[in-house]
Amino acid sequence: MATAPLAADDPAIQALIEDVSNLEKQVFRADTACALTLPGASRAGIEAVIASLVEPGDRVLVGVYGHFGELLCTLATRHGATVERVDAEWGTTVDVQAIVSRVRETGPKLVAIVHADTSTGIVQPLSEIGAACRESGALLLVDCVLSIGGCEVDVAGWDIDAAVGGLQKCLGGPPGLALVTLSERAQGALSKRAHSAYLDLSRSIGVSTSMVLGAREALRIVLEEGLESRWRRHRAASEALRAGLAAMGLELFTKKDSVPMITLVKVPRGIDEAGVRQQLLLEHGIEIMAAFGPLRGNVWRIGTMGTNARLPSVLSVLGGLEAVLASRGFSIKRGAAVDAATQLSRQLL
Ligand SMILES: Cc1ncc(COP(=O)(O)O)c(C=O)c1O
């Protein structure tokens, strides 16, 4: 990324973009889909897909089971869609059959859903939704921002027409670039008059070459490790973390259907949720996250993503959290968390 930037018309840019596009297709398992890089946060990629596929008044069906499903509704509404939602309680997945029936009954232009919602740590099964969309002619947009690089994503196998990822989570790259795949159906459906002048996927959108070089390196590292090894590493790190948290006497919010890259843990009664996060950051240099929506104040979210999905990071978090909680009077058997995580990790690796 520190290489001198290339000018917009430098002939080397085309080869670089093609290189990144090929790497992106492998990481998303996207077969013949076209793969783009767009400037901005991951949500710029989601907004670009919506602005380029949806005309005002089109019907968009959204599966909502957390904060980022709400974002899909907001973006579709802002771009003039008539939005219908299928909701699930936070901490559960959306009922696939409910989505499939609505797709068949109402024939939306676009179905939008998050693959793994960071607000709840739940992963949504997609293949039946993809098949129903193909059957009815609807396009399927999936937010893979959290899942890409950390657990299985199969764009071709699940009939996903537009998948969006970000570099900064399990791909272990810098934030600032959205990755977007488009199926042939989605490319054919791009509006001639996108509802955004800048985020218009029917024309090329200029990106910083420094960012694209960063993306190329991140994607190369992912493929060098191997997708399946990377998914196993994320799973092993989260299981070690969860074993450690349980040994510390904390109760997990994360249950089955949970993703391996984020763990939600309940704040013990009488403990100051924000105070612990602040102290952990100040004294140990470790940031864990607050929760969104109905979980706010009651749950911490701990990421094991990309380079942090490794035992040393897990042990640092457990050691730091134990020290902070003990200093606040929470009764803990000192050392148990690190021991439990280390032992499990030895069995898994
Ligand atoms: C599932 C999911 N979707 C979308 C986003 C938005 O990503 P960005 O902040 O890069 O726009 C996030 C960010 O946390 C996310 O976790």
mmCIF file of C-alpha atoms and ligand atoms in Angstrom:
data_model
loop_
_atom_site.group_PDB
_atom_site.id
_atom_site.type_symbol
_atom_site.label_atom_id
_atom_site.label_comp_id
_atom_site.label_asym_id
_atom_site.label_seq_id
_atom_site.Cartn_x
_atom_site.Cartn_y
_atom_site.Cartn_z
ATOM 1 C CA MET A 1 0.000 0.000 0.000
ATOM 2 C CA ALA A 2 3.026 2.274 0.442
ATOM 3 C CA THR A 3 3.957 1.862 -3.252
ATOM 4 C CA ALA A 4 3.596 5.108 -5.223
ATOM 5 C CA PRO A 5 -0.040 5.364 -6.355
ATOM 6 C CA LEU A 6 -0.843 4.777 -10.031
ATOM 7 C CA ALA A 7 -2.654 7.430 -12.030
ATOM 8 C CA ALA A 8 -6.187 6.605 -13.148
ATOM 9 C CA ASP A 9 -5.195 5.976 -16.778
ATOM 10 C CA ASP A 10 -1.991 4.024 -16.077
ATOM 11 C CA PRO A 11 -2.060 0.841 -18.201
ATOM 12 C CA ALA A 12 -0.880 -1.197 -15.190
ATOM 13 C CA ILE A 13 -4.206 -0.558 -13.453
ATOM 14 C CA GLN A 14 -6.202 -2.871 -15.699
ATOM 15 C CA ALA A 15 -3.925 -5.841 -14.952
ATOM 16 C CA LEU A 16 -4.071 -5.087 -11.221
ATOM 17 C CA ILE A 17 -7.877 -4.900 -11.224
ATOM 18 C CA GLU A 18 -8.119 -8.184 -13.141
ATOM 19 C CA ASP A 19 -5.732 -9.834 -10.728
ATOM 20 C CA VAL A 20 -7.796 -8.737 -7.730
ATOM 21 C CA SER A 21 -11.019 -9.731 -9.455
ATOM 22 C CA ASN A 22 -9.708 -13.282 -10.028
ATOM 23 C CA LEU A 23 -8.589 -13.600 -6.403
ATOM 24 C CA GLU A 24 -11.943 -12.265 -5.231
ATOM 25 C CA LYS A 25 -13.846 -14.838 -7.301
ATOM 26 C CA GLN A 26 -11.847 -17.638 -5.687
ATOM 27 C CA VAL A 27 -12.432 -16.329 -2.163
ATOM 28 C CA PHE A 28 -16.192 -15.898 -2.781
ATOM 29 C CA ARG A 29 -16.375 -19.149 -4.817
ATOM 30 C CA ALA A 30 -18.120 -17.065 -7.431
ATOM 31 C CA ASP A 31 -17.527 -18.998 -10.690
ATOM 32 C CA THR A 32 -18.334 -16.773 -13.662
ATOM 33 C CA ALA A 33 -19.651 -13.828 -11.666
ATOM 34 C CA CYS A 34 -17.883 -10.521 -12.148
ATOM 35 C CA ALA A 35 -16.024 -9.285 -9.084
ATOM 36 C CA LEU A 36 -15.530 -5.592 -8.366
ATOM 37 C CA THR A 37 -13.775 -3.430 -5.809
ATOM 38 C CA LEU A 38 -15.504 -0.209 -4.801
ATOM 39 C CA PRO A 39 -14.216 2.709 -2.764
ATOM 40 C CA GLY A 40 -15.711 3.153 0.662
ATOM 41 C CA ALA A 41 -16.911 1.116 3.612
ATOM 42 C CA SER A 42 -18.530 -2.277 3.005
ATOM 43 C CA ARG A 43 -21.928 -0.621 3.193
ATOM 44 C CA ALA A 44 -20.985 1.424 0.106
ATOM 45 C CA GLY A 45 -20.903 -1.924 -1.726
ATOM 46 C CA ILE A 46 -24.335 -2.869 -0.391
ATOM 47 C CA GLU A 47 -25.726 0.548 -1.289
ATOM 48 C CA ALA A 48 -24.199 0.363 -4.788
ATOM 49 C CA VAL A 49 -25.941 -2.972 -5.453
ATOM 50 C CA ILE A 50 -29.287 -1.648 -4.225
ATOM 51 C CA ALA A 51 -28.963 1.667 -6.074
ATOM 52 C CA SER A 52 -28.012 -0.141 -9.282
ATOM 53 C CA LEU A 53 -30.624 -2.926 -9.210
ATOM 54 C CA VAL A 54 -33.661 -1.334 -7.596
ATOM 55 C CA GLU A 55 -35.862 1.266 -9.277
ATOM 56 C CA PRO A 56 -38.216 3.360 -7.136
ATOM 57 C CA GLY A 57 -41.353 1.331 -6.395
ATOM 58 C CA ASP A 58 -39.696 -2.101 -6.863
ATOM 59 C CA ARG A 59 -40.503 -4.690 -4.215
ATOM 60 C CA VAL A 60 -37.600 -5.734 -2.009
ATOM 61 C CA LEU A 61 -37.957 -8.553 0.530
ATOM 62 C CA VAL A 62 -35.533 -8.357 3.468
ATOM 63 C CA GLY A 63 -34.789 -11.052 6.054
ATOM 64 C CA VAL A 64 -34.004 -9.293 9.334
ATOM 65 C CA TYR A 65 -32.437 -11.024 12.360
ATOM 66 C CA GLY A 66 -30.128 -8.288 13.624
ATOM 67 C CA HIS A 67 -28.720 -4.792 13.192
ATOM 68 C CA PHE A 68 -27.328 -5.267 9.681
ATOM 69 C CA GLY A 69 -30.667 -6.568 8.375
ATOM 70 C CA GLU A 70 -32.074 -3.223 9.531
ATOM 71 C CA LEU A 71 -29.359 -1.526 7.468
ATOM 72 C CA LEU A 72 -30.542 -3.426 4.371
ATOM 73 C CA CYS A 73 -34.102 -2.167 5.014
ATOM 74 C CA THR A 74 -32.885 1.408 5.479
ATOM 75 C CA LEU A 75 -30.840 1.381 2.276
ATOM 76 C CA ALA A 76 -33.618 -0.195 0.195
ATOM 77 C CA THR A 77 -36.158 2.306 1.579
ATOM 78 C CA ARG A 78 -33.836 5.268 0.912
ATOM 79 C CA HIS A 79 -33.561 4.141 -2.710
ATOM 80 C CA GLY A 80 -37.308 4.142 -3.128
ATOM 81 C CA ALA A 81 -38.087 0.416 -2.802
ATOM 82 C CA THR A 82 -41.279 -0.938 -1.319
ATOM 83 C CA VAL A 83 -39.772 -3.011 1.478
ATOM 84 C CA GLU A 84 -41.347 -6.105 2.971
ATOM 85 C CA ARG A 85 -39.618 -7.710 5.948
ATOM 86 C CA VAL A 86 -39.482 -11.222 7.354
ATOM 87 C CA ASP A 87 -38.262 -10.791 10.924
ATOM 88 C CA ALA A 88 -36.674 -13.184 13.389
ATOM 89 C CA GLU A 89 -36.025 -12.642 17.070
ATOM 90 C CA TRP A 90 -32.440 -11.462 17.716
ATOM 91 C CA GLY A 91 -30.335 -14.561 18.434
ATOM 92 C CA THR A 92 -32.225 -16.783 15.958
ATOM 93 C CA THR A 93 -32.173 -17.187 12.172
ATOM 94 C CA VAL A 94 -34.923 -16.121 9.798
ATOM 95 C CA ASP A 95 -37.332 -18.961 8.979
ATOM 96 C CA VAL A 96 -36.200 -20.083 5.521
ATOM 97 C CA GLN A 97 -39.654 -21.423 4.634
ATOM 98 C CA ALA A 98 -41.249 -18.072 5.532
ATOM 99 C CA ILE A 99 -38.878 -16.300 3.109
ATOM 100 C CA VAL A 100 -39.353 -18.932 0.398
ATOM 101 C CA SER A 101 -43.186 -18.603 0.618
ATOM 102 C CA ARG A 102 -43.042 -14.803 0.467
ATOM 103 C CA VAL A 103 -40.730 -14.992 -2.568
ATOM 104 C CA ARG A 104 -43.187 -17.299 -4.337
ATOM 105 C CA GLU A 105 -46.289 -15.336 -3.306
ATOM 106 C CA THR A 106 -45.144 -11.763 -3.851
ATOM 107 C CA GLY A 107 -42.441 -12.035 -6.564
ATOM 108 C CA PRO A 108 -40.034 -9.357 -5.273
ATOM 109 C CA LYS A 109 -37.389 -7.937 -7.603
ATOM 110 C CA LEU A 110 -34.709 -8.366 -4.958
ATOM 111 C CA VAL A 111 -34.329 -10.450 -1.799
ATOM 112 C CA ALA A 112 -31.716 -9.084 0.609
ATOM 113 C CA ILE A 113 -30.316 -10.816 3.679
ATOM 114 C CA VAL A 114 -27.206 -10.885 5.867
ATOM 115 C CA HIS A 115 -25.209 -14.126 5.861
ATOM 116 C CA ALA A 116 -23.765 -13.678 9.361
ATOM 117 C CA ASP A 117 -25.008 -10.777 11.472
ATOM 118 C CA THR A 118 -22.307 -9.298 13.688
ATOM 119 C CA SER A 119 -24.889 -7.971 16.125
ATOM 120 C CA THR A 120 -26.043 -11.470 17.138
ATOM 121 C CA GLY A 121 -23.288 -13.795 15.897
ATOM 122 C CA ILE A 122 -25.816 -15.950 14.046
ATOM 123 C CA VAL A 123 -25.316 -17.478 10.607
ATOM 124 C CA GLN A 124 -28.262 -17.688 8.215
ATOM 125 C CA PRO A 125 -28.672 -20.735 5.912
ATOM 126 C CA LEU A 126 -28.974 -19.472 2.342
ATOM 127 C CA SER A 127 -29.080 -22.248 -0.247
ATOM 128 C CA GLU A 128 -32.872 -22.776 -0.199
ATOM 129 C CA ILE A 129 -33.444 -19.030 -0.377
ATOM 130 C CA GLY A 130 -31.127 -18.854 -3.395
ATOM 131 C CA ALA A 131 -32.954 -21.714 -5.120
ATOM 132 C CA ALA A 132 -36.351 -20.060 -4.511
ATOM 133 C CA CYS A 133 -35.065 -16.767 -5.936
ATOM 134 C CA ARG A 134 -33.807 -18.511 -9.096
ATOM 135 C CA GLU A 135 -37.157 -20.263 -9.515
ATOM 136 C CA SER A 136 -39.177 -17.060 -9.170
ATOM 137 C CA GLY A 137 -36.818 -14.685 -11.020
ATOM 138 C CA ALA A 138 -35.902 -12.621 -7.941
ATOM 139 C CA LEU A 139 -32.300 -11.493 -7.464
ATOM 140 C CA LEU A 140 -30.538 -12.402 -4.220
ATOM 141 C CA LEU A 141 -28.264 -9.878 -2.453
ATOM 142 C CA VAL A 142 -26.255 -11.202 0.499
ATOM 143 C CA ASP A 143 -24.200 -9.192 2.989
ATOM 144 C CA CYS A 144 -21.108 -11.395 3.543
ATOM 145 C CA VAL A 145 -19.159 -8.655 5.328
ATOM 146 C CA LEU A 146 -18.595 -10.703 8.476
ATOM 147 C CA SER A 147 -18.553 -14.203 7.004
ATOM 148 C CA ILE A 148 -16.159 -13.844 4.081
ATOM 149 C CA GLY A 149 -12.826 -15.464 4.925
ATOM 150 C CA GLY A 150 -14.020 -16.780 8.314
ATOM 151 C CA CYS A 151 -16.546 -19.458 7.387
ATOM 152 C CA GLU A 152 -17.935 -21.071 4.264
ATOM 153 C CA VAL A 153 -19.299 -18.696 1.617
ATOM 154 C CA ASP A 154 -20.359 -20.303 -1.673
ATOM 155 C CA VAL A 155 -21.716 -17.657 -4.022
ATOM 156 C CA ALA A 156 -22.104 -20.003 -7.006
ATOM 157 C CA GLY A 157 -23.402 -22.970 -4.976
ATOM 158 C CA TRP A 158 -26.011 -20.894 -3.136
ATOM 159 C CA ASP A 159 -27.189 -18.966 -6.218
ATOM 160 C CA ILE A 160 -26.220 -15.578 -4.803
ATOM 161 C CA ASP A 161 -26.568 -12.813 -7.408
ATOM 162 C CA ALA A 162 -24.754 -10.095 -5.490
ATOM 163 C CA ALA A 163 -22.440 -10.767 -2.545
ATOM 164 C CA VAL A 164 -20.741 -7.960 -0.646
ATOM 165 C CA GLY A 165 -17.709 -8.266 1.602
ATOM 166 C CA GLY A 166 -15.330 -5.935 3.387
ATOM 167 C CA LEU A 167 -11.597 -6.339 3.813
ATOM 168 C CA GLN A 168 -11.378 -5.410 7.454
ATOM 169 C CA LYS A 169 -12.914 -8.401 9.177
ATOM 170 C CA CYS A 170 -11.932 -12.019 8.470
ATOM 171 C CA LEU A 171 -9.951 -11.118 5.336
ATOM 172 C CA GLY A 172 -7.535 -9.302 7.642
ATOM 173 C CA GLY A 173 -7.056 -6.263 5.404
ATOM 174 C CA PRO A 174 -7.531 -2.534 5.922
ATOM 175 C CA PRO A 175 -10.989 -0.916 5.890
ATOM 176 C CA GLY A 176 -11.900 1.315 2.952
ATOM 177 C CA LEU A 177 -12.814 -1.003 0.099
ATOM 178 C CA ALA A 178 -15.970 -2.986 -0.591
ATOM 179 C CA LEU A 179 -15.789 -6.252 -2.545
ATOM 180 C CA VAL A 180 -18.820 -7.032 -4.713
ATOM 181 C CA THR A 181 -19.620 -10.046 -6.907
ATOM 182 C CA LEU A 182 -22.374 -9.876 -9.525
ATOM 183 C CA SER A 183 -23.896 -12.888 -11.294
ATOM 184 C CA GLU A 184 -24.696 -12.697 -14.994
ATOM 185 C CA ARG A 185 -28.364 -12.249 -14.069
ATOM 186 C CA ALA A 186 -27.476 -9.316 -11.818
ATOM 187 C CA GLN A 187 -25.249 -7.759 -14.484
ATOM 188 C CA GLY A 188 -28.120 -8.062 -16.966
ATOM 189 C CA ALA A 189 -30.503 -6.388 -14.503
ATOM 190 C CA LEU A 190 -28.346 -3.323 -13.782
ATOM 191 C CA SER A 191 -30.459 -0.226 -14.159
ATOM 192 C CA LYS A 192 -29.643 2.197 -16.979
ATOM 193 C CA ARG A 193 -30.434 5.005 -14.555
ATOM 194 C CA ALA A 194 -28.980 3.901 -11.218
ATOM 195 C CA HIS A 195 -30.442 5.693 -8.237
ATOM 196 C CA SER A 196 -26.974 7.011 -7.387
ATOM 197 C CA ALA A 197 -24.607 8.861 -9.697
ATOM 198 C CA TYR A 198 -21.466 7.779 -7.838
ATOM 199 C CA LEU A 199 -22.348 4.211 -6.786
ATOM 200 C CA ASP A 200 -23.522 3.183 -10.251
ATOM 201 C CA LEU A 201 -22.340 -0.359 -11.019
ATOM 202 C CA SER A 202 -23.101 -0.039 -14.729
ATOM 203 C CA ARG A 203 -20.004 2.145 -15.145
ATOM 204 C CA SER A 204 -16.548 1.827 -13.676
ATOM 205 C CA ILE A 205 -16.057 3.537 -10.332
ATOM 206 C CA GLY A 206 -12.544 4.851 -9.671
ATOM 207 C CA VAL A 207 -10.706 3.332 -6.720
ATOM 208 C CA SER A 208 -7.442 4.210 -5.001
ATOM 209 C CA THR A 209 -4.749 1.884 -6.292
ATOM 210 C CA SER A 210 -3.157 1.813 -2.828
ATOM 211 C CA MET A 211 -6.374 0.252 -1.506
ATOM 212 C CA VAL A 212 -6.539 -2.214 -4.385
ATOM 213 C CA LEU A 213 -2.935 -3.250 -3.692
ATOM 214 C CA GLY A 214 -3.926 -3.774 -0.041
ATOM 215 C CA ALA A 215 -6.887 -5.889 -1.171
ATOM 216 C CA ARG A 216 -4.689 -7.960 -3.471
ATOM 217 C CA GLU A 217 -2.265 -8.733 -0.670
ATOM 218 C CA ALA A 218 -5.049 -9.595 1.806
ATOM 219 C CA LEU A 219 -6.748 -11.925 -0.704
ATOM 220 C CA ARG A 220 -3.436 -13.573 -1.618
ATOM 221 C CA ILE A 221 -2.705 -14.256 2.046
ATOM 222 C CA VAL A 222 -6.187 -15.774 2.481
ATOM 223 C CA LEU A 223 -5.710 -18.098 -0.503
ATOM 224 C CA GLU A 224 -2.163 -18.980 0.528
ATOM 225 C CA GLU A 225 -3.489 -20.176 3.892
ATOM 226 C CA GLY A 226 -6.357 -21.952 2.109
ATOM 227 C CA LEU A 227 -10.035 -21.183 2.653
ATOM 228 C CA GLU A 228 -10.789 -24.340 4.586
ATOM 229 C CA SER A 229 -7.749 -24.012 6.882
ATOM 230 C CA ARG A 230 -8.740 -20.433 7.523
ATOM 231 C CA TRP A 231 -12.312 -21.425 8.443
ATOM 232 C CA ARG A 232 -10.894 -24.127 10.781
ATOM 233 C CA ARG A 233 -8.578 -21.574 12.394
ATOM 234 C CA HIS A 234 -11.508 -19.219 13.058
ATOM 235 C CA ARG A 235 -13.535 -22.108 14.516
ATOM 236 C CA ALA A 236 -10.642 -23.249 16.752
ATOM 237 C CA ALA A 237 -10.015 -19.710 18.052
ATOM 238 C CA SER A 238 -13.663 -19.108 18.895
ATOM 239 C CA GLU A 239 -14.007 -22.476 20.615
ATOM 240 C CA ALA A 240 -10.928 -21.772 22.730
ATOM 241 C CA LEU A 241 -12.312 -18.330 23.616
ATOM 242 C CA ARG A 242 -15.711 -19.775 24.538
ATOM 243 C CA ALA A 243 -14.139 -22.510 26.691
ATOM 244 C CA GLY A 244 -12.135 -19.822 28.490
ATOM 245 C CA LEU A 245 -15.124 -17.542 29.062
ATOM 246 C CA ALA A 246 -17.151 -20.447 30.460
ATOM 247 C CA ALA A 247 -14.263 -21.439 32.765
ATOM 248 C CA MET A 248 -14.211 -17.824 34.003
ATOM 249 C CA GLY A 249 -17.822 -18.282 35.125
ATOM 250 C CA LEU A 250 -19.398 -16.176 32.367
ATOM 251 C CA GLU A 251 -22.541 -17.187 30.517
ATOM 252 C CA LEU A 252 -22.432 -17.196 26.727
ATOM 253 C CA PHE A 253 -25.238 -15.560 24.722
ATOM 254 C CA THR A 254 -23.806 -17.326 21.669
ATOM 255 C CA LYS A 255 -25.463 -20.696 21.154
ATOM 256 C CA LYS A 256 -25.899 -23.054 18.240
ATOM 257 C CA ASP A 257 -26.037 -21.503 14.747
ATOM 258 C CA SER A 258 -23.291 -19.165 15.931
ATOM 259 C CA VAL A 259 -20.484 -18.010 13.695
ATOM 260 C CA PRO A 260 -16.847 -18.671 14.589
ATOM 261 C CA MET A 261 -15.719 -15.076 14.291
ATOM 262 C CA ILE A 262 -17.681 -13.328 16.996
ATOM 263 C CA THR A 263 -18.687 -14.453 20.464
ATOM 264 C CA LEU A 264 -21.428 -12.822 22.503
ATOM 265 C CA VAL A 265 -21.135 -13.161 26.263
ATOM 266 C CA LYS A 266 -23.566 -11.953 28.915
ATOM 267 C CA VAL A 267 -22.490 -9.196 31.289
ATOM 268 C CA PRO A 268 -22.692 -10.584 34.853
ATOM 269 C CA ARG A 269 -25.315 -9.011 37.101
ATOM 270 C CA GLY A 270 -24.035 -5.895 38.883
ATOM 271 C CA ILE A 271 -21.052 -5.386 36.531
ATOM 272 C CA ASP A 272 -20.752 -2.091 34.624
ATOM 273 C CA GLU A 273 -20.789 -3.139 30.938
ATOM 274 C CA ALA A 274 -19.189 0.028 29.510
ATOM 275 C CA GLY A 275 -16.795 0.421 32.472
ATOM 276 C CA VAL A 276 -15.265 -3.015 31.834
ATOM 277 C CA ARG A 277 -14.763 -2.270 28.118
ATOM 278 C CA GLN A 278 -13.120 1.043 28.926
ATOM 279 C CA GLN A 279 -10.806 -0.435 31.571
ATOM 280 C CA LEU A 280 -9.845 -3.324 29.260
ATOM 281 C CA LEU A 281 -8.891 -0.831 26.572
ATOM 282 C CA LEU A 282 -6.977 1.496 28.893
ATOM 283 C CA GLU A 283 -5.101 -1.106 30.929
ATOM 284 C CA HIS A 284 -4.650 -3.932 28.405
ATOM 285 C CA GLY A 285 -4.997 -2.232 25.015
ATOM 286 C CA ILE A 286 -7.804 -4.634 24.125
ATOM 287 C CA GLU A 287 -11.072 -3.493 22.605
ATOM 288 C CA ILE A 288 -14.203 -5.576 22.917
ATOM 289 C CA MET A 289 -17.507 -4.285 21.621
ATOM 290 C CA ALA A 290 -20.823 -3.237 23.084
ATOM 291 C CA ALA A 291 -23.970 -4.842 21.689
ATOM 292 C CA PHE A 292 -26.659 -3.253 19.522
ATOM 293 C CA GLY A 293 -30.417 -2.903 19.873
ATOM 294 C CA PRO A 294 -32.165 -5.123 22.409
ATOM 295 C CA LEU A 295 -28.857 -6.660 23.567
ATOM 296 C CA ARG A 296 -27.204 -3.314 24.393
ATOM 297 C CA GLY A 297 -25.939 -3.117 27.972
ATOM 298 C CA ASN A 298 -26.408 -6.846 28.568
ATOM 299 C CA VAL A 299 -23.866 -8.428 26.262
ATOM 300 C CA TRP A 300 -20.243 -7.956 25.172
ATOM 301 C CA ARG A 301 -19.151 -8.938 21.665
ATOM 302 C CA ILE A 302 -15.642 -10.333 21.230
ATOM 303 C CA GLY A 303 -14.235 -10.763 17.735
ATOM 304 C CA THR A 304 -11.842 -13.516 16.647
ATOM 305 C CA MET A 305 -11.352 -12.354 13.072
ATOM 306 C CA GLY A 306 -8.508 -12.553 10.587
ATOM 307 C CA THR A 307 -5.138 -12.269 12.314
ATOM 308 C CA ASN A 308 -6.845 -12.205 15.727
ATOM 309 C CA ALA A 309 -8.318 -15.686 15.246
ATOM 310 C CA ARG A 310 -5.303 -17.209 17.012
ATOM 311 C CA LEU A 311 -4.583 -18.536 20.463
ATOM 312 C CA PRO A 312 -2.253 -15.696 21.588
ATOM 313 C CA SER A 313 -4.980 -13.092 20.942
ATOM 314 C CA VAL A 314 -7.578 -15.280 22.665
ATOM 315 C CA LEU A 315 -5.347 -15.684 25.729
ATOM 316 C CA SER A 316 -4.684 -11.934 25.880
ATOM 317 C CA VAL A 317 -8.409 -11.197 25.904
ATOM 318 C CA LEU A 318 -9.108 -13.842 28.544
ATOM 319 C CA GLY A 319 -6.235 -12.700 30.756
ATOM 320 C CA GLY A 320 -7.220 -9.052 30.460
ATOM 321 C CA LEU A 321 -10.920 -9.636 31.019
ATOM 322 C CA GLU A 322 -10.203 -11.814 34.049
ATOM 323 C CA ALA A 323 -8.026 -9.102 35.603
ATOM 324 C CA VAL A 324 -10.601 -6.377 34.951
ATOM 325 C CA LEU A 325 -13.536 -8.418 36.267
ATOM 326 C CA ALA A 326 -11.590 -9.516 39.352
ATOM 327 C CA SER A 327 -10.696 -5.861 40.098
ATOM 328 C CA ARG A 328 -14.421 -5.129 40.071
ATOM 329 C CA GLY A 329 -15.244 -7.809 42.643
ATOM 330 C CA PHE A 330 -16.453 -10.562 40.273
ATOM 331 C CA SER A 331 -15.488 -13.881 41.845
ATOM 332 C CA ILE A 332 -13.143 -15.768 39.515
ATOM 333 C CA LYS A 333 -10.871 -18.790 39.828
ATOM 334 C CA ARG A 334 -7.705 -17.073 38.582
ATOM 335 C CA GLY A 335 -5.997 -18.760 35.661
ATOM 336 C CA ALA A 336 -8.850 -21.156 34.877
ATOM 337 C CA ALA A 337 -9.853 -19.362 31.667
ATOM 338 C CA VAL A 338 -6.385 -19.342 30.125
ATOM 339 C CA ASP A 339 -5.895 -23.002 31.129
ATOM 340 C CA ALA A 340 -9.225 -24.104 29.617
ATOM 341 C CA ALA A 341 -8.601 -22.232 26.369
ATOM 342 C CA THR A 342 -5.048 -23.556 26.038
ATOM 343 C CA GLN A 343 -6.095 -27.137 26.721
ATOM 344 C CA LEU A 344 -8.924 -27.039 24.189
ATOM 345 C CA SER A 345 -6.703 -25.413 21.641
ATOM 346 C CA ARG A 346 -4.116 -28.229 21.983
ATOM 347 C CA GLN A 347 -6.857 -30.777 21.277
ATOM 348 C CA LEU A 348 -8.168 -28.860 18.266
ATOM 349 C CA LEU A 349 -4.864 -28.142 16.523
HETATM 350 C C1 LIG B 1 -22.603 -8.000 8.867
HETATM 351 C C2 LIG B 1 -22.123 -6.614 8.566
HETATM 352 N N1 LIG B 1 -22.610 -5.954 7.506
HETATM 353 C C3 LIG B 1 -22.222 -4.709 7.186
HETATM 354 C C4 LIG B 1 -21.311 -4.040 7.958
HETATM 355 C C5 LIG B 1 -20.909 -2.664 7.579
HETATM 356 O O1 LIG B 1 -19.546 -2.615 7.319
HETATM 357 P P1 LIG B 1 -18.817 -1.198 7.107
HETATM 358 O O2 LIG B 1 -18.716 -0.603 8.460
HETATM 359 O O3 LIG B 1 -17.485 -1.566 6.515
HETATM 360 O O4 LIG B 1 -19.685 -0.422 6.198
HETATM 361 C C6 LIG B 1 -20.771 -4.671 9.088
HETATM 362 C C7 LIG B 1 -19.814 -3.965 9.953
HETATM 363 O O5 LIG B 1 -19.620 -4.281 11.091
HETATM 364 C C8 LIG B 1 -21.187 -5.982 9.388
HETATM 365 O O6 LIG B 1 -20.694 -6.611 10.465
#
